[in-house]
């Protein structure tokens, strides 16, 4: 094969390697946990924590209700027990009893309100858990798709790198160096086609002498303007 054709073939492989590497990097970036999954998991933990706190404060309110009830029972015991006869004292106990009844009622109302809150939070937790399960299921599916894609790309890259080695092996070292420099400098396009007498890299019309040399294909001929290696298919 003429040198320009060899270099062009090498560039085709290198471009395919570039594409495969970029795709692989994008796939790898999508591996691991998504923001959606992290958020769904955090929501469940948050609801669990709120519920735990609610259960804790419910124990306090329960305790306060019990306390108010036994206090009232004690006062009523004295009031109706017959041991206290002094009217002033009885009147005082009566006042205490009605005050304690009011207190007990308020505590019981508080407990009821609290139990409603607990129920609401339990429902919110169940909802968050269901959402997490759904997100996790979807995520696992996507993960295994991506892992499959990653493996395919890695195999493809290994093949491409093998062909690159074989292709580069047939090209002179100094020419390869020039190719590498140009590929670096010209966004991966070191070798360009000549069509209708024009360099397809920079669209300049090439001098006849350059065109003739390019057509022979046995020398490395560079564009007079963009310096890319010229190739006639
Ligand atoms: Zn050019």
Short mmCIF file of N, CA, C and O in Angstrom, two decimals, residues 53-132:
data_model
loop_
_atom_site.label_atom_id
_atom_site.label_comp_id
_atom_site.label_asym_id
_atom_site.label_seq_id
_atom_site.Cartn_x
_atom_site.Cartn_y
_atom_site.Cartn_z
N UNK A 53 -38.66 10.29 65.98
CA UNK A 53 -38.84 11.41 66.91
C UNK A 53 -40.29 11.51 67.37
O UNK A 53 -40.56 11.77 68.54
N UNK A 54 -41.20 11.29 66.43
CA UNK A 54 -42.63 11.36 66.79
C UNK A 54 -42.99 10.27 67.80
O UNK A 54 -43.74 10.51 68.74
N UNK A 55 -42.45 9.06 67.60
CA UNK A 55 -42.73 7.98 68.54
C UNK A 55 -42.17 8.32 69.92
O UNK A 55 -42.79 8.03 70.93
N UNK A 56 -41.01 8.95 69.91
CA UNK A 56 -40.38 9.33 71.17
C UNK A 56 -41.24 10.36 71.91
O UNK A 56 -41.51 10.21 73.10
N UNK A 57 -41.69 11.40 71.19
CA UNK A 57 -42.49 12.42 71.87
C UNK A 57 -43.86 11.86 72.25
O UNK A 57 -44.46 12.32 73.22
N UNK A 58 -44.32 10.85 71.52
CA UNK A 58 -45.61 10.24 71.90
C UNK A 58 -45.49 9.56 73.28
O UNK A 58 -46.42 9.62 74.09
N UNK A 59 -44.34 8.95 73.50
CA UNK A 59 -44.13 8.32 74.81
C UNK A 59 -44.21 9.35 75.93
O UNK A 59 -44.80 9.10 76.97
N UNK A 60 -43.66 10.56 75.67
CA UNK A 60 -43.73 11.64 76.66
C UNK A 60 -45.18 12.04 76.93
O UNK A 60 -45.59 12.21 78.08
N UNK A 61 -45.94 12.21 75.83
CA UNK A 61 -47.33 12.65 75.99
C UNK A 61 -48.14 11.57 76.71
O UNK A 61 -48.93 11.86 77.60
N UNK A 62 -47.90 10.30 76.33
CA UNK A 62 -48.55 9.17 77.01
C UNK A 62 -48.32 9.25 78.51
O UNK A 62 -49.23 9.10 79.31
N UNK A 63 -47.06 9.50 78.82
CA UNK A 63 -46.67 9.56 80.22
C UNK A 63 -47.38 10.70 80.94
O UNK A 63 -47.88 10.55 82.05
N UNK A 64 -47.49 11.86 80.25
CA UNK A 64 -48.16 13.03 80.84
C UNK A 64 -49.65 12.76 81.05
O UNK A 64 -50.23 13.19 82.04
N UNK A 65 -50.27 12.03 80.10
CA UNK A 65 -51.69 11.68 80.24
C UNK A 65 -51.88 10.79 81.47
O UNK A 65 -52.76 11.03 82.30
N UNK A 66 -50.99 9.77 81.58
CA UNK A 66 -51.07 8.86 82.73
C UNK A 66 -50.92 9.63 84.05
O UNK A 66 -51.65 9.41 85.01
N UNK A 67 -49.96 10.53 84.03
CA UNK A 67 -49.65 11.34 85.20
C UNK A 67 -50.87 12.18 85.61
O UNK A 67 -51.28 12.19 86.77
N UNK A 68 -51.47 12.85 84.62
CA UNK A 68 -52.63 13.71 84.88
C UNK A 68 -53.80 12.86 85.40
O UNK A 68 -54.52 13.26 86.33
N UNK A 69 -53.95 11.64 84.78
CA UNK A 69 -55.06 10.77 85.18
C UNK A 69 -54.88 10.29 86.64
O UNK A 69 -55.83 10.33 87.41
N UNK A 70 -53.67 9.87 86.99
CA UNK A 70 -53.51 9.36 88.36
C UNK A 70 -53.60 10.48 89.39
O UNK A 70 -54.10 10.29 90.49
N UNK A 71 -53.15 11.66 88.97
CA UNK A 71 -53.28 12.82 89.85
C UNK A 71 -54.77 13.10 90.13
O UNK A 71 -55.18 13.30 91.27
N UNK A 72 -55.55 13.08 89.05
CA UNK A 72 -56.99 13.33 89.17
C UNK A 72 -57.65 12.25 90.04
O UNK A 72 -58.47 12.56 90.92
N UNK A 73 -57.27 10.98 89.78
CA UNK A 73 -57.84 9.88 90.57
C UNK A 73 -57.56 10.08 92.06
O UNK A 73 -58.44 9.88 92.90
N UNK A 74 -56.33 10.52 92.37
CA UNK A 74 -55.95 10.73 93.77
C UNK A 74 -56.80 11.83 94.40
O UNK A 74 -57.33 11.67 95.51
N UNK A 75 -56.97 12.95 93.68
CA UNK A 75 -57.75 14.08 94.20
C UNK A 75 -59.21 13.69 94.37
O UNK A 75 -59.86 13.97 95.40
N UNK A 76 -59.76 12.94 93.35
CA UNK A 76 -61.15 12.52 93.42
C UNK A 76 -61.36 11.53 94.58
O UNK A 76 -62.41 11.52 95.22
N UNK A 77 -60.35 10.70 94.79
CA UNK A 77 -60.41 9.75 95.91
C UNK A 77 -60.59 10.47 97.24
O UNK A 77 -61.40 10.08 98.07
N UNK A 78 -59.82 11.54 97.36
CA UNK A 78 -59.91 12.33 98.59
C UNK A 78 -61.27 13.03 98.67
O UNK A 78 -61.92 13.06 99.73
N UNK A 79 -61.68 13.57 97.51
CA UNK A 79 -62.90 14.37 97.44
C UNK A 79 -64.14 13.54 97.79
O UNK A 79 -65.02 13.99 98.52
N UNK A 80 -64.19 12.27 97.26
CA UNK A 80 -65.39 11.46 97.46
C UNK A 80 -65.18 10.35 98.49
O UNK A 80 -66.08 9.59 98.75
N UNK A 81 -64.00 10.28 99.04
CA UNK A 81 -63.67 9.18 99.95
C UNK A 81 -64.33 9.29 101.34
O UNK A 81 -64.40 8.31 102.07
N UNK A 82 -64.76 10.46 101.67
CA UNK A 82 -65.44 10.65 102.95
C UNK A 82 -64.51 10.97 104.11
O UNK A 82 -64.98 11.21 105.22
N UNK A 83 -63.24 10.96 103.87
CA UNK A 83 -62.32 11.25 104.97
C UNK A 83 -62.20 12.75 105.20
O UNK A 83 -61.91 13.19 106.31
N UNK A 84 -62.40 13.52 104.14
CA UNK A 84 -62.32 14.99 104.28
C UNK A 84 -63.74 15.52 104.46
O UNK A 84 -64.62 15.25 103.65
N UNK A 85 -63.90 16.28 105.53
CA UNK A 85 -65.27 16.78 105.81
C UNK A 85 -65.32 18.30 105.79
O UNK A 85 -66.36 18.89 105.59
N UNK A 86 -64.17 18.91 106.03
CA UNK A 86 -64.10 20.37 106.08
C UNK A 86 -64.56 20.96 104.74
O UNK A 86 -63.96 20.71 103.70
N UNK A 87 -65.65 21.77 104.73
CA UNK A 87 -66.20 22.32 103.48
C UNK A 87 -65.18 23.13 102.68
O UNK A 87 -65.16 23.05 101.45
N UNK A 88 -64.35 23.86 103.39
CA UNK A 88 -63.34 24.69 102.69
C UNK A 88 -62.34 23.80 101.97
O UNK A 88 -61.97 24.03 100.81
N UNK A 89 -61.97 22.75 102.70
CA UNK A 89 -61.01 21.80 102.12
C UNK A 89 -61.64 21.06 100.93
O UNK A 89 -61.00 20.84 99.89
N UNK A 90 -62.93 20.70 101.11
CA UNK A 90 -63.65 20.02 100.03
C UNK A 90 -63.78 20.91 98.79
O UNK A 90 -63.60 20.46 97.66
N UNK A 91 -64.07 22.17 99.07
CA UNK A 91 -64.18 23.12 97.95
C UNK A 91 -62.86 23.23 97.22
O UNK A 91 -62.79 23.27 95.99
N UNK A 92 -61.77 23.26 97.99
CA UNK A 92 -60.42 23.31 97.39
C UNK A 92 -60.15 22.09 96.56
O UNK A 92 -59.67 22.19 95.41
N UNK A 93 -60.53 20.92 97.07
CA UNK A 93 -60.32 19.67 96.33
C UNK A 93 -61.15 19.66 95.04
O UNK A 93 -60.71 19.19 93.99
N UNK A 94 -62.34 20.21 95.16
CA UNK A 94 -63.22 20.28 93.99
C UNK A 94 -62.60 21.14 92.89
O UNK A 94 -62.62 20.78 91.72
N UNK A 95 -62.05 22.28 93.32
CA UNK A 95 -61.35 23.16 92.34
C UNK A 95 -60.18 22.42 91.70
O UNK A 95 -60.00 22.47 90.48
N UNK A 96 -59.42 21.74 92.57
CA UNK A 96 -58.27 20.97 92.05
C UNK A 96 -58.74 19.95 91.02
O UNK A 96 -58.15 19.80 89.95
N UNK A 97 -59.84 19.24 91.38
CA UNK A 97 -60.33 18.18 90.48
C UNK A 97 -60.74 18.76 89.13
O UNK A 97 -60.38 18.21 88.08
N UNK A 98 -61.44 19.89 89.14
CA UNK A 98 -61.86 20.43 87.82
C UNK A 98 -60.65 20.95 87.03
O UNK A 98 -60.61 20.82 85.81
N UNK A 99 -59.69 21.51 87.76
CA UNK A 99 -58.48 21.96 87.06
C UNK A 99 -57.76 20.76 86.42
O UNK A 99 -57.34 20.79 85.26
N UNK A 100 -57.67 19.68 87.20
CA UNK A 100 -56.98 18.48 86.70
C UNK A 100 -57.75 17.83 85.55
O UNK A 100 -57.14 17.31 84.61
N UNK A 101 -59.08 17.88 85.60
CA UNK A 101 -59.88 17.35 84.50
C UNK A 101 -59.58 18.11 83.20
O UNK A 101 -59.43 17.52 82.14
N UNK A 102 -59.51 19.44 83.36
CA UNK A 102 -59.18 20.28 82.20
C UNK A 102 -57.81 19.92 81.65
O UNK A 102 -57.61 19.77 80.44
N UNK A 103 -56.89 19.74 82.57
CA UNK A 103 -55.51 19.39 82.17
C UNK A 103 -55.49 18.06 81.42
O UNK A 103 -54.87 17.92 80.37
N UNK A 104 -56.23 17.07 81.99
CA UNK A 104 -56.26 15.75 81.38
C UNK A 104 -56.87 15.82 79.98
O UNK A 104 -56.35 15.21 79.05
N UNK A 105 -57.94 16.61 79.86
CA UNK A 105 -58.59 16.73 78.55
C UNK A 105 -57.61 17.30 77.51
O UNK A 105 -57.49 16.83 76.39
N UNK A 106 -56.86 18.33 77.94
CA UNK A 106 -55.90 18.96 77.01
C UNK A 106 -54.81 17.98 76.60
O UNK A 106 -54.44 17.89 75.45
N UNK A 107 -54.33 17.21 77.59
CA UNK A 107 -53.29 16.21 77.28
C UNK A 107 -53.81 15.14 76.32
O UNK A 107 -53.13 14.70 75.42
N UNK A 108 -55.08 14.73 76.57
CA UNK A 108 -55.66 13.70 75.70
C UNK A 108 -55.85 14.22 74.28
O UNK A 108 -55.61 13.49 73.31
N UNK A 109 -56.26 15.49 74.17
CA UNK A 109 -56.40 16.10 72.84
C UNK A 109 -55.04 16.14 72.14
O UNK A 109 -54.92 15.83 70.95
N UNK A 110 -54.05 16.52 72.92
CA UNK A 110 -52.68 16.59 72.38
C UNK A 110 -52.26 15.21 71.87
O UNK A 110 -51.69 15.08 70.78
N UNK A 111 -52.58 14.18 72.65
CA UNK A 111 -52.22 12.81 72.27
C UNK A 111 -52.91 12.41 70.96
O UNK A 111 -52.29 11.83 70.06
N UNK A 112 -54.18 12.76 70.85
CA UNK A 112 -54.93 12.44 69.62
C UNK A 112 -54.32 13.12 68.40
O UNK A 112 -54.10 12.50 67.36
N UNK A 113 -54.04 14.42 68.56
CA UNK A 113 -53.41 15.16 67.45
C UNK A 113 -52.08 14.52 67.07
O UNK A 113 -51.74 14.40 65.89
N UNK A 114 -51.37 14.13 68.09
CA UNK A 114 -50.06 13.53 67.85
C UNK A 114 -50.20 12.20 67.09
O UNK A 114 -49.43 11.92 66.18
N UNK A 115 -51.21 11.41 67.47
CA UNK A 115 -51.41 10.13 66.80
C UNK A 115 -51.77 10.32 65.32
O UNK A 115 -51.38 9.53 64.47
N UNK A 116 -52.49 11.41 65.03
CA UNK A 116 -52.80 11.72 63.63
C UNK A 116 -51.51 12.03 62.87
O UNK A 116 -51.28 11.53 61.77
N UNK A 117 -50.64 12.80 63.51
CA UNK A 117 -49.34 13.14 62.89
C UNK A 117 -48.54 11.87 62.62
O UNK A 117 -47.91 11.74 61.56
N UNK A 118 -48.53 10.96 63.58
CA UNK A 118 -47.79 9.70 63.42
C UNK A 118 -48.33 8.92 62.21
O UNK A 118 -47.57 8.44 61.37
N UNK A 119 -49.66 8.86 62.12
CA UNK A 119 -50.27 8.14 60.99
C UNK A 119 -49.88 8.77 59.66
O UNK A 119 -49.56 8.08 58.71
N UNK A 120 -49.90 10.09 59.62
CA UNK A 120 -49.54 10.80 58.38
C UNK A 120 -48.09 10.51 58.01
O UNK A 120 -47.76 10.27 56.85
N UNK A 121 -47.24 10.55 59.02
CA UNK A 121 -45.83 10.32 58.76
C UNK A 121 -45.58 8.88 58.33
O UNK A 121 -44.72 8.61 57.48
N UNK A 122 -46.33 7.95 58.91
CA UNK A 122 -46.20 6.54 58.51
C UNK A 122 -46.58 6.37 57.04
O UNK A 122 -45.92 5.65 56.29
N UNK A 123 -47.64 7.08 56.64
CA UNK A 123 -48.08 7.01 55.24
C UNK A 123 -47.01 7.61 54.33
O UNK A 123 -46.69 7.05 53.26
N UNK A 124 -46.43 8.74 54.76
CA UNK A 124 -45.39 9.39 53.95
C UNK A 124 -44.17 8.48 53.83
O UNK A 124 -43.55 8.40 52.76
N UNK A 125 -43.85 7.78 54.91
CA UNK A 125 -42.71 6.86 54.87
C UNK A 125 -42.97 5.71 53.89
O UNK A 125 -42.11 5.36 53.08
N UNK A 126 -44.18 5.15 53.96
CA UNK A 126 -44.51 4.05 53.03
C UNK A 126 -44.39 4.52 51.58
O UNK A 126 -43.88 3.82 50.72
N UNK A 127 -44.84 5.75 51.33
CA UNK A 127 -44.77 6.31 49.98
C UNK A 127 -43.31 6.45 49.54
O UNK A 127 -42.95 6.11 48.42
N UNK A 128 -42.49 7.00 50.43
CA UNK A 128 -41.06 7.20 50.12
C UNK A 128 -40.37 5.85 49.88
O UNK A 128 -39.52 5.73 49.00
N UNK A 129 -40.77 4.83 50.65
CA UNK A 129 -40.16 3.51 50.48
C UNK A 129 -40.55 2.90 49.14
O UNK A 129 -39.72 2.29 48.46
N UNK A 130 -41.80 3.11 48.75
CA UNK A 130 -42.25 2.59 47.45
C UNK A 130 -41.51 3.30 46.32
O UNK A 130 -41.08 2.67 45.35
N UNK A 131 -41.34 4.62 46.47
CA UNK A 131 -40.63 5.39 45.44
C UNK A 131 -39.18 4.91 45.33
O UNK A 131 -38.65 4.74 44.23
N UNK A 132 -38.56 4.66 46.48
CA UNK A 132 -37.17 4.19 46.47
C UNK A 132 -37.07 2.83 45.76
O UNK A 132 -36.16 2.61 44.96
#
